[in-house]
Coordinates of C-alpha atoms (C1' of nucleotides) in Angstrom, one line a residue:
Chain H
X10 CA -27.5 5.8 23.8
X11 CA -29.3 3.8 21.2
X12 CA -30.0 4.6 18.2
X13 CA -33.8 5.4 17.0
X14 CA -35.1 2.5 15.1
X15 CA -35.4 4.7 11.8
X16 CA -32.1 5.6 11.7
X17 CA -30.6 2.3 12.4
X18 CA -32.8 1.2 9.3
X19 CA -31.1 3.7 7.4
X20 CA -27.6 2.4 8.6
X21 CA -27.9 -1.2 7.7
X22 CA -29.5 -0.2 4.2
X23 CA -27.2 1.9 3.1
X24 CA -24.2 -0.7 4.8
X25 CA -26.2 -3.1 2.3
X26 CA -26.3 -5.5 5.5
X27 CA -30.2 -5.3 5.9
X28 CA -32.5 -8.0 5.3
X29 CA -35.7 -5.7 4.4
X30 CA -36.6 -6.6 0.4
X31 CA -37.2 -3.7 -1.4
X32 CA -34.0 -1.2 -1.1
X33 CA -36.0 2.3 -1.1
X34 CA -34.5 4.0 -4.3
X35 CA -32.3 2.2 -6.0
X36 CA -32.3 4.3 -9.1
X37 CA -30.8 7.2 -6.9
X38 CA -28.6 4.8 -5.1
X39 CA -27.7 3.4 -9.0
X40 CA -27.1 6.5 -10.0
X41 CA -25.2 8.0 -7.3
X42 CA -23.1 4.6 -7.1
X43 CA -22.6 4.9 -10.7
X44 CA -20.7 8.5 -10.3
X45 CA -18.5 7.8 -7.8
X46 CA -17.3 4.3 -10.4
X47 CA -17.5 6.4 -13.4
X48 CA -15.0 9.1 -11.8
X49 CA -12.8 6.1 -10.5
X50 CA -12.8 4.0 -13.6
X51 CA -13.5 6.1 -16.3
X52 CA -16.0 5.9 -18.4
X53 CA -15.1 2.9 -20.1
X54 CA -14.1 1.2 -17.3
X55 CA -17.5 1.1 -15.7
X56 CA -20.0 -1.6 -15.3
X57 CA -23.6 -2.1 -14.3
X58 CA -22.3 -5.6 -12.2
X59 CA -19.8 -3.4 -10.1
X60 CA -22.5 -0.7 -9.6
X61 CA -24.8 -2.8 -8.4
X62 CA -22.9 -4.8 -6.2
X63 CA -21.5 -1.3 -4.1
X64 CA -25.2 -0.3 -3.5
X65 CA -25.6 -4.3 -2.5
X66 CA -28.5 -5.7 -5.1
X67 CA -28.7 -8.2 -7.7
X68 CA -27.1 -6.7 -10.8
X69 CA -30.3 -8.2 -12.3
X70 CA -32.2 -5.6 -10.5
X71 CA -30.7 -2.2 -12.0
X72 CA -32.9 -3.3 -15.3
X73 CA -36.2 -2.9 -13.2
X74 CA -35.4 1.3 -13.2
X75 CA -33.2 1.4 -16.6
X76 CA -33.8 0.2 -19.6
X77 CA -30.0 -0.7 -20.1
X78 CA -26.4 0.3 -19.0
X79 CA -26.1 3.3 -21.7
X80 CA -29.9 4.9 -19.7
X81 CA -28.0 4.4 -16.4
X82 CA -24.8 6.8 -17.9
X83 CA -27.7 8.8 -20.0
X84 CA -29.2 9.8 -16.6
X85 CA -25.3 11.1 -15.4
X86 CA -24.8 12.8 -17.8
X87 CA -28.0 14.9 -18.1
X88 CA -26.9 15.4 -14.3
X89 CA -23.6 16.8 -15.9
X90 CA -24.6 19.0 -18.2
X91 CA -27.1 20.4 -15.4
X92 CA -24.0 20.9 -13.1
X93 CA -22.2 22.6 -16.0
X94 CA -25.0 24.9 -17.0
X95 CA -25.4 26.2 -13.4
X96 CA -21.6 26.5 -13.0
X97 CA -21.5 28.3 -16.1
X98 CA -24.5 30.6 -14.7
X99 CA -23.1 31.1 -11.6
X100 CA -19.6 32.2 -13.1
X101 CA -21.4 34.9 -15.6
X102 CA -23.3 36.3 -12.1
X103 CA -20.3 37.1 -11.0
X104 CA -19.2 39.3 -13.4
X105 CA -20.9 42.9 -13.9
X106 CA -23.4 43.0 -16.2
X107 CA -21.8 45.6 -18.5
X108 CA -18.7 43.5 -18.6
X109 CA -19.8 41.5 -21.7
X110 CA -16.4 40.2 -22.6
X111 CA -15.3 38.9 -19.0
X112 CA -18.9 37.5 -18.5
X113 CA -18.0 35.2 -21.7
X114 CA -14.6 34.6 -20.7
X115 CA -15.9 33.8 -17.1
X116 CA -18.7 31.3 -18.7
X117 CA -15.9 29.7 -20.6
X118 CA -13.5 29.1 -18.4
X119 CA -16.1 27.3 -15.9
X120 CA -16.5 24.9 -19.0
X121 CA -13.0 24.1 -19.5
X122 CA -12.9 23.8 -15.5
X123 CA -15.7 21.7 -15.3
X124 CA -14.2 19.6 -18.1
X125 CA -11.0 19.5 -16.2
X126 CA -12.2 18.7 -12.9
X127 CA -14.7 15.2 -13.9
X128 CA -12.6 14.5 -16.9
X129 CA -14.4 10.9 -17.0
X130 CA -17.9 12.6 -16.7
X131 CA -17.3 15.0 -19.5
X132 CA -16.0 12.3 -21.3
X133 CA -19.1 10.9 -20.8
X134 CA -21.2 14.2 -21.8
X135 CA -19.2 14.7 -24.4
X136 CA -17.7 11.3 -26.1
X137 CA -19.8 9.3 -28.6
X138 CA -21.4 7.4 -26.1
X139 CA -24.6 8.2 -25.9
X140 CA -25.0 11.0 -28.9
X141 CA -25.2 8.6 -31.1
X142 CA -28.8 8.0 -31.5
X143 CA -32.1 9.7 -30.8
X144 CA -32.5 8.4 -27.6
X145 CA -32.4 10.3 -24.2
X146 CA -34.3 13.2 -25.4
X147 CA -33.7 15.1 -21.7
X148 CA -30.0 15.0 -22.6
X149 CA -30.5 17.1 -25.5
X150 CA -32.5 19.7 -23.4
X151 CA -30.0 19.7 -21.2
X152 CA -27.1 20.1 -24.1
X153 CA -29.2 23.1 -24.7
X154 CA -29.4 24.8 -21.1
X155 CA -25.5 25.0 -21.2
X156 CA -24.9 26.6 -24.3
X157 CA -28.2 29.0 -23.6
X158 CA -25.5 30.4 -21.0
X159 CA -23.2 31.4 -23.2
X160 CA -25.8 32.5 -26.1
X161 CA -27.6 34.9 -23.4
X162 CA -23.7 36.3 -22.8
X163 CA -22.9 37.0 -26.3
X164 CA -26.3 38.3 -26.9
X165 CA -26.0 40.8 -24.2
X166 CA -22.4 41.9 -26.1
X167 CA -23.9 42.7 -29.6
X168 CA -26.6 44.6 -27.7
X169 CA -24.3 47.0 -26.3
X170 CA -22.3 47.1 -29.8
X171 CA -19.9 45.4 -28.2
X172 CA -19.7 42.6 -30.5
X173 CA -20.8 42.9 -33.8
X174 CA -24.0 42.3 -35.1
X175 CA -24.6 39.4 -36.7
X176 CA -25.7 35.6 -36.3
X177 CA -25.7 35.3 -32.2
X178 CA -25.6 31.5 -32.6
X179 CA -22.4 31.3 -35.3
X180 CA -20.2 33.5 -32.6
X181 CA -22.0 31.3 -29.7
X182 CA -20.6 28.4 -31.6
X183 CA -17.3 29.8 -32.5
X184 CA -16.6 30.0 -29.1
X185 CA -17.6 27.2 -27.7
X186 CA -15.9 25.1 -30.3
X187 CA -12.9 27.2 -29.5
X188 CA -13.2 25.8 -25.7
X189 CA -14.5 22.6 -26.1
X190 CA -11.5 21.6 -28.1
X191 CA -8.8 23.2 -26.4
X192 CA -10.5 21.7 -23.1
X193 CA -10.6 17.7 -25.1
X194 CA -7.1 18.8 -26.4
X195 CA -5.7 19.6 -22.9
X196 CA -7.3 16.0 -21.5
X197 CA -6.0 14.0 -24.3
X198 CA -2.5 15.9 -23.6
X199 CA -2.2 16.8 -27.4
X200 CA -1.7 20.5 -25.7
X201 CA 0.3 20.7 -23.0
X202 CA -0.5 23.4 -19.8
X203 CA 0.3 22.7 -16.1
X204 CA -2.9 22.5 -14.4
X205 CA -2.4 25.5 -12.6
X206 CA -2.4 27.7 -16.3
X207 CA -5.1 26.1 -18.2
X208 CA -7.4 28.6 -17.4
X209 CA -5.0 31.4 -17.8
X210 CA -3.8 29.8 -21.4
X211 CA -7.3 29.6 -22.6
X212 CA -7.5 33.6 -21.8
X213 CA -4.3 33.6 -24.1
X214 CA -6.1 31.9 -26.8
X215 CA -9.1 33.0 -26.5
X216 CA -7.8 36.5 -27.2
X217 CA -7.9 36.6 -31.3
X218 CA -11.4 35.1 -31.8
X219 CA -12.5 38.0 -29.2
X220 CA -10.8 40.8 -31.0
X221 CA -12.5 39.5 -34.2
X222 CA -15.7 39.6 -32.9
X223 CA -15.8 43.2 -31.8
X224 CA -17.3 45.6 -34.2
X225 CA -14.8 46.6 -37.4
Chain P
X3 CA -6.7 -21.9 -66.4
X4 CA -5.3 -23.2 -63.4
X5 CA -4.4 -20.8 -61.1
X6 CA -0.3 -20.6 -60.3
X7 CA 0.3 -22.4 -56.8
X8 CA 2.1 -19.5 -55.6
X9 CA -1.3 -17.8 -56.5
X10 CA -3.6 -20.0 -55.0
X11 CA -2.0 -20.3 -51.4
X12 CA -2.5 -16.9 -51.4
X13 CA -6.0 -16.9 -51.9
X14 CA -6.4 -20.0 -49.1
X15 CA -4.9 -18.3 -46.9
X16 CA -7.0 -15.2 -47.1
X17 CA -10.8 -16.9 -46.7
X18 CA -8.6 -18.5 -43.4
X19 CA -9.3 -22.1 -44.8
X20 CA -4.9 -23.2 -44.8
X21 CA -3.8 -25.4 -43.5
X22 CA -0.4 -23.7 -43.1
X23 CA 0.8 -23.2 -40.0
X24 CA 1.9 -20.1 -39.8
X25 CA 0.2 -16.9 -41.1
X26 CA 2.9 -14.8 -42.7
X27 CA 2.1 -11.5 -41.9
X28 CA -0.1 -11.6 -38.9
X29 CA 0.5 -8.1 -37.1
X30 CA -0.3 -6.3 -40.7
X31 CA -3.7 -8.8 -41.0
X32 CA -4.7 -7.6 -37.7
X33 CA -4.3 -4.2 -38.2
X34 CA -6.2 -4.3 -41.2
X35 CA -9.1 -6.5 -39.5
X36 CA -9.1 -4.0 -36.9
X37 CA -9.3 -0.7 -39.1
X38 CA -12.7 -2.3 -41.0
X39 CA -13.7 -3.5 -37.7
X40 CA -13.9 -0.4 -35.9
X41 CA -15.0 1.7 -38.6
X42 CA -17.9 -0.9 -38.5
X43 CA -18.7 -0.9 -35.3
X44 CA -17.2 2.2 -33.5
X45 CA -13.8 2.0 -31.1
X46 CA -16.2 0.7 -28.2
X47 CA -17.6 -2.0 -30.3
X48 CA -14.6 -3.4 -31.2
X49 CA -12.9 -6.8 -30.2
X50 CA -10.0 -8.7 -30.2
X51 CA -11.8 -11.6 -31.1
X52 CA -13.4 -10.5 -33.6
X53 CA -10.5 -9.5 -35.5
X54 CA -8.8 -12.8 -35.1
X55 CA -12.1 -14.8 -36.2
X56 CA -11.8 -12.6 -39.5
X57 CA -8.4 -13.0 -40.0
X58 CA -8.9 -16.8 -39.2
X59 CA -6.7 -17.2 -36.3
X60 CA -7.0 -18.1 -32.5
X61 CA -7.0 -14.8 -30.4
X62 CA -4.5 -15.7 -28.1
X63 CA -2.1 -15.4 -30.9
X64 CA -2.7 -11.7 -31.4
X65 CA -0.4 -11.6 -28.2
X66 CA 2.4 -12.8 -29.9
X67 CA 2.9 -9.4 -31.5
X68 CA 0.8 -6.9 -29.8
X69 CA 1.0 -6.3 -25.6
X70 CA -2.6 -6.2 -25.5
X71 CA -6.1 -4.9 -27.1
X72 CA -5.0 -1.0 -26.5
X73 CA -1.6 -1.5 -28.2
X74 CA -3.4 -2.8 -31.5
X75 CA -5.5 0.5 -31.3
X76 CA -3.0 2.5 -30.6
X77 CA -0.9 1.3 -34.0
X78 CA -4.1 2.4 -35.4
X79 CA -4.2 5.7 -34.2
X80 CA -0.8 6.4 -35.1
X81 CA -1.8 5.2 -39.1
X82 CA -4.3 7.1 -38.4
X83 CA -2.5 10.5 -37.6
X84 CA 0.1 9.5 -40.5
X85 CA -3.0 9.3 -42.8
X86 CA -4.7 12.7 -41.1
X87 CA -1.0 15.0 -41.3
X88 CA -1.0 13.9 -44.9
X89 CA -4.0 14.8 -46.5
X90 CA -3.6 18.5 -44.2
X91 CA -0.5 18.4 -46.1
X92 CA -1.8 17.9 -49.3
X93 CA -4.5 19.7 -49.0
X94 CA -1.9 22.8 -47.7
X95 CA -0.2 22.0 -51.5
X96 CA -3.1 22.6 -53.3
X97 CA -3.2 26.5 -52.6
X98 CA -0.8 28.8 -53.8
X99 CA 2.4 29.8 -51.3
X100 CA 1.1 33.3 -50.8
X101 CA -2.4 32.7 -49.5
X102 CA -1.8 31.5 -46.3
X103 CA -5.0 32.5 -45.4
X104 CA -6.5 30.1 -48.0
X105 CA -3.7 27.6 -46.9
X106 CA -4.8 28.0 -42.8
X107 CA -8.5 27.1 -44.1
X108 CA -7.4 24.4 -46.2
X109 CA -5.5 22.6 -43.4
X110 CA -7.9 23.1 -40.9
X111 CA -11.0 22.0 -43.5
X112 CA -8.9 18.6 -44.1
X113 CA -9.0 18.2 -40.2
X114 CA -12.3 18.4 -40.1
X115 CA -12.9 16.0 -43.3
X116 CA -10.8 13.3 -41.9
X117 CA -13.2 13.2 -38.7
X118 CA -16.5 13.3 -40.1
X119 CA -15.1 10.8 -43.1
X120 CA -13.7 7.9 -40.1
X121 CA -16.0 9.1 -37.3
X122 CA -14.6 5.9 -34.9
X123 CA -10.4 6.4 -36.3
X124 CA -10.9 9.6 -35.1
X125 CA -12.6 9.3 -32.0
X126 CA -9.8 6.5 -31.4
X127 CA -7.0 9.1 -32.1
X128 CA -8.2 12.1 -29.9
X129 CA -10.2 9.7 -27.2
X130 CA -9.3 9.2 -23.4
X131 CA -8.0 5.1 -24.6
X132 CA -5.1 5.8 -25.7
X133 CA -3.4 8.7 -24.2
X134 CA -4.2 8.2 -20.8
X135 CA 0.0 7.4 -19.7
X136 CA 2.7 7.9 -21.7
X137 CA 2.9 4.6 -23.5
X138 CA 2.6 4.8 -27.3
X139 CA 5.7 7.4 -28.1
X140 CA 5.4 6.8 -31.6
X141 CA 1.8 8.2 -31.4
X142 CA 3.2 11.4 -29.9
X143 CA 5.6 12.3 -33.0
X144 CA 2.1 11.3 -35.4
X145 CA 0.3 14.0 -33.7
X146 CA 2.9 16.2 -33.7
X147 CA 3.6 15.9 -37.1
X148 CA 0.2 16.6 -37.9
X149 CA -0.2 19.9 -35.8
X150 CA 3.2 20.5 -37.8
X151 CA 1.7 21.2 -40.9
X152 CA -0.9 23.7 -39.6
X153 CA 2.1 25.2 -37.8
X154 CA 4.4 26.0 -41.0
X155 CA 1.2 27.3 -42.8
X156 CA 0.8 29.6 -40.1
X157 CA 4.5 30.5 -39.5
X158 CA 4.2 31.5 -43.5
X159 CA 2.0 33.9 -42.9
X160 CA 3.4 36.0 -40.0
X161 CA 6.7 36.1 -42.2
X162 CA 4.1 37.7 -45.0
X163 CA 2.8 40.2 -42.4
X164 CA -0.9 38.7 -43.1
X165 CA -0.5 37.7 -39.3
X166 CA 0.3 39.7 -36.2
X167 CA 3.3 38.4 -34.9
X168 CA 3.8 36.4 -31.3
X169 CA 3.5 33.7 -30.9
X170 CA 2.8 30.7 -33.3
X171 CA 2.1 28.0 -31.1
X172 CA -0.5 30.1 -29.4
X173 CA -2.1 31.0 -32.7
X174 CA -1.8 27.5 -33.9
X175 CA -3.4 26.0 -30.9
X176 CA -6.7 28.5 -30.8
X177 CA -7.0 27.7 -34.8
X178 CA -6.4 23.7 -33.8
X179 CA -8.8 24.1 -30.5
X180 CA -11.6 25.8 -32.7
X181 CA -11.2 23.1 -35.8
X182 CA -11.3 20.1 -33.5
X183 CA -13.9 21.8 -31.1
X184 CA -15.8 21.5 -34.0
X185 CA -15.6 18.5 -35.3
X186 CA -16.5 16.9 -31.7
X187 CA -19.2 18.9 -31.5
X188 CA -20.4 18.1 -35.1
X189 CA -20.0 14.4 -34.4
X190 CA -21.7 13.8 -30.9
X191 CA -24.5 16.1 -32.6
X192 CA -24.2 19.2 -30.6
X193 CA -24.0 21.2 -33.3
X194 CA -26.5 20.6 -36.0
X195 CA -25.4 21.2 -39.8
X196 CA -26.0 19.6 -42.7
X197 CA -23.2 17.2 -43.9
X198 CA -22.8 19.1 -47.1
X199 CA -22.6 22.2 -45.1
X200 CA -20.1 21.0 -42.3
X201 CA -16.9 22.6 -44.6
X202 CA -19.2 25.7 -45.6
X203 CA -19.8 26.6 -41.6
X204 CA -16.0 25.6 -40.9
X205 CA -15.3 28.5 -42.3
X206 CA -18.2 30.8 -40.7
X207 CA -17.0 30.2 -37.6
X208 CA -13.3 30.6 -38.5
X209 CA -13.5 33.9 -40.0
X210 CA -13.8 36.1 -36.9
X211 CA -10.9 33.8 -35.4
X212 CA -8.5 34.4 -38.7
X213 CA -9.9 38.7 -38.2
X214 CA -8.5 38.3 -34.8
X215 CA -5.2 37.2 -36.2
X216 CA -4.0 39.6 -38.8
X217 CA -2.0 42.7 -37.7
X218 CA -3.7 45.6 -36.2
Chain X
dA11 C1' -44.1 -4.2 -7.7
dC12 C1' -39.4 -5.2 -6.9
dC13 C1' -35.7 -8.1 -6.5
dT14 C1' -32.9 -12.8 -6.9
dG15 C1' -30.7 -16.9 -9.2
dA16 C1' -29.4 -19.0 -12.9
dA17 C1' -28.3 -19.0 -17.5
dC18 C1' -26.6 -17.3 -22.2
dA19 C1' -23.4 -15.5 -25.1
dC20 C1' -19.9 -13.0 -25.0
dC21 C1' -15.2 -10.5 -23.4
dG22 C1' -9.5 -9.7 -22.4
dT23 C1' -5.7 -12.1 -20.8
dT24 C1' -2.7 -16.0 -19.5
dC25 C1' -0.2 -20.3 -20.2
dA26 C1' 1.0 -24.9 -21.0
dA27 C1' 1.1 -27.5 -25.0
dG28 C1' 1.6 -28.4 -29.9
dT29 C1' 4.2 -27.8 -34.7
Chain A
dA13 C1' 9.3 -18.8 -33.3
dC14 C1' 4.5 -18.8 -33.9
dC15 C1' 0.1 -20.5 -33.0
dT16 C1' -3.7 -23.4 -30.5
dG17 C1' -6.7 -25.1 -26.6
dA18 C1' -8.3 -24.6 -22.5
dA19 C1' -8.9 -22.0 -18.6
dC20 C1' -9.9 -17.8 -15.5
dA21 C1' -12.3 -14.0 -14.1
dC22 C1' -15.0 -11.2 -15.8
dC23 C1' -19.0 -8.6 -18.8
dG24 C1' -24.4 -7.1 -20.4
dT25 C1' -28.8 -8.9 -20.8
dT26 C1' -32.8 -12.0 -20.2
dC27 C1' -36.2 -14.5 -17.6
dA28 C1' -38.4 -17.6 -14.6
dA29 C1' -39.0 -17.7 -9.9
dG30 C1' -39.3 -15.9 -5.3
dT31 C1' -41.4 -12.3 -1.6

DNA sequence: ACCTGAACACCGTTCAAGT
DNA sequence: ACCTGAACACCGTTCAAGT
């Protein structure tokens, strides 16, 4: 049964066998490409030849969609904080709404999972990579999505006098900083969990910085 | 006023222009090299050849006393955490035994210091280079010895009764997470303060953490 | 408009050879 | 024992040239 002349196209494109000039959408095959190295590699171990040569171009050719190597890992890891930030969404949804504290618990631990789960990715979110300047202005908007998660949590808490009143954004950022670190401290194995109880230990600690949040 | 000979060689051998053959103290040249060099141009940016050309030698040689690139960083880090346990330590001496709450802040504000004073030594030190496998054992007992001082701090103030009791490694960890949290985010520009204020708001964000600690 | 080929100025690492 | 020179297999980036 042969094959419908489309679809065979589709095959010896993506098998980076065809002949046909123009290769469709490289920037999505770039970035896609890029991913799958970056997760392999790490972060530092990627490169824009290697990239290019697994969706089968010219490494020449990735510069016609992105301005250099750092826009290429830019891109992922606006991607990534997308992926967090509906992770993080999806976690809090599952949590009553009256349930203030497990909704922030539940928001955090899907950070420290996510962070946990595509350690080179975050890395790459995270690191000092790409924060450096004022470039990649969608990455900020993006930084800001997934923290907007937790803010809209904490929010809801002080509402119901939960939490105390006060600045929403200096407990927001308490928190995070709380489980960004412990997530960058479990990677770098400066604390030491088995995989199976970091979500359980970051309950544990966790804990305090709650119970001095709630009202007096 | 001539110069004594003893003097002088010295001096030629620093600008690199002897014609000795040997260097004297090449592993201490390169790790010098390497700490201006990185400051300069961040733990990515940094090369072993670079560091040879300023210390005025051929690269290759750099493998006569150092495995490879990551083992020269990694002596870094480890001066790095030696440096980081002692001004926490010193900065711990400055406040008086029976405020361990001032003590706790002090440590933890010293952490915080460190990072934002040698951005790149600190992203070496807590980045995914270096402790990716269990190489580098000395760098294990410099971290350690760093958390150590936050640890006795803390252990001081349970014996007061100004902490709960439980566990100290749990507390210590959830004040460490938050304090290094912090300074990542800080760094990579997640969290936007001032650099004047960057102590100041350390210590925002610890005080509901340091409420949650003290007895009920 | 989109990609290739070739070139440039670099890397980390290895190894025979020099002193 | 310690360093050099040359080589290998890579990089990121640029640019004229091809289709």
């Amino acid at each position: 049964m042969p094959t419908k002349p489309s679809a065979r196209r589709q095959v010896a494109r993506s098998r980076a066998r065809r002949r046909t000039y123009h290769h469709g959408d490289l920037p999505r095959a770039l970035r896609a490409a890029a991913k799958t190295l970056v997760a392999a590699r790490g972060a530092d171990g990627f490169t824009l030849r290697e990239a290019a040569r697994v969706v089968g171009v010219n490494h020449a050719a990735a510069y016609r969609h992105f301005a250099d190597k750092r826009a290429l890992l830019a891109a992922l890891a606006e991607e990534g904080y997308e992926t967090l930030a509906a992770r993080m969404g999806a976690a809090v949804a599952r949590i009553a709404e009256d349930d203030v504290v497990g909704r922030l618990r539940a928001a955090l631990a899907a950070y420290v999972r996510f962070a946990l789960d595509e350690p080179a990715l975050f890395g790459l979110m995270t690191g000092p990579r790409l924060n450096e300047d004022g470039r990649f202005p969608e990455l900020e908007r993006a930084i800001a999505d997934a923290s907007g998660v937790l803010e809209a949590a904490l929010r809801g808490g002080q509402e119901r006098g939960v939490f105390r009143r006060g600045s929403t954004t200096d407990a927001t950022l308490a928190l995070l900083s709380l489980a960004h670190g412990y997530a960058e401290l479990v990677l770098t194995r400066r604390i030491h969990v088995k995989p199976a109880r970091v979500g359980e230990y970051l309950g544990t600690l966790l804990e305090p910085l709650l119970r001095g949040l709630r009202p007096a």
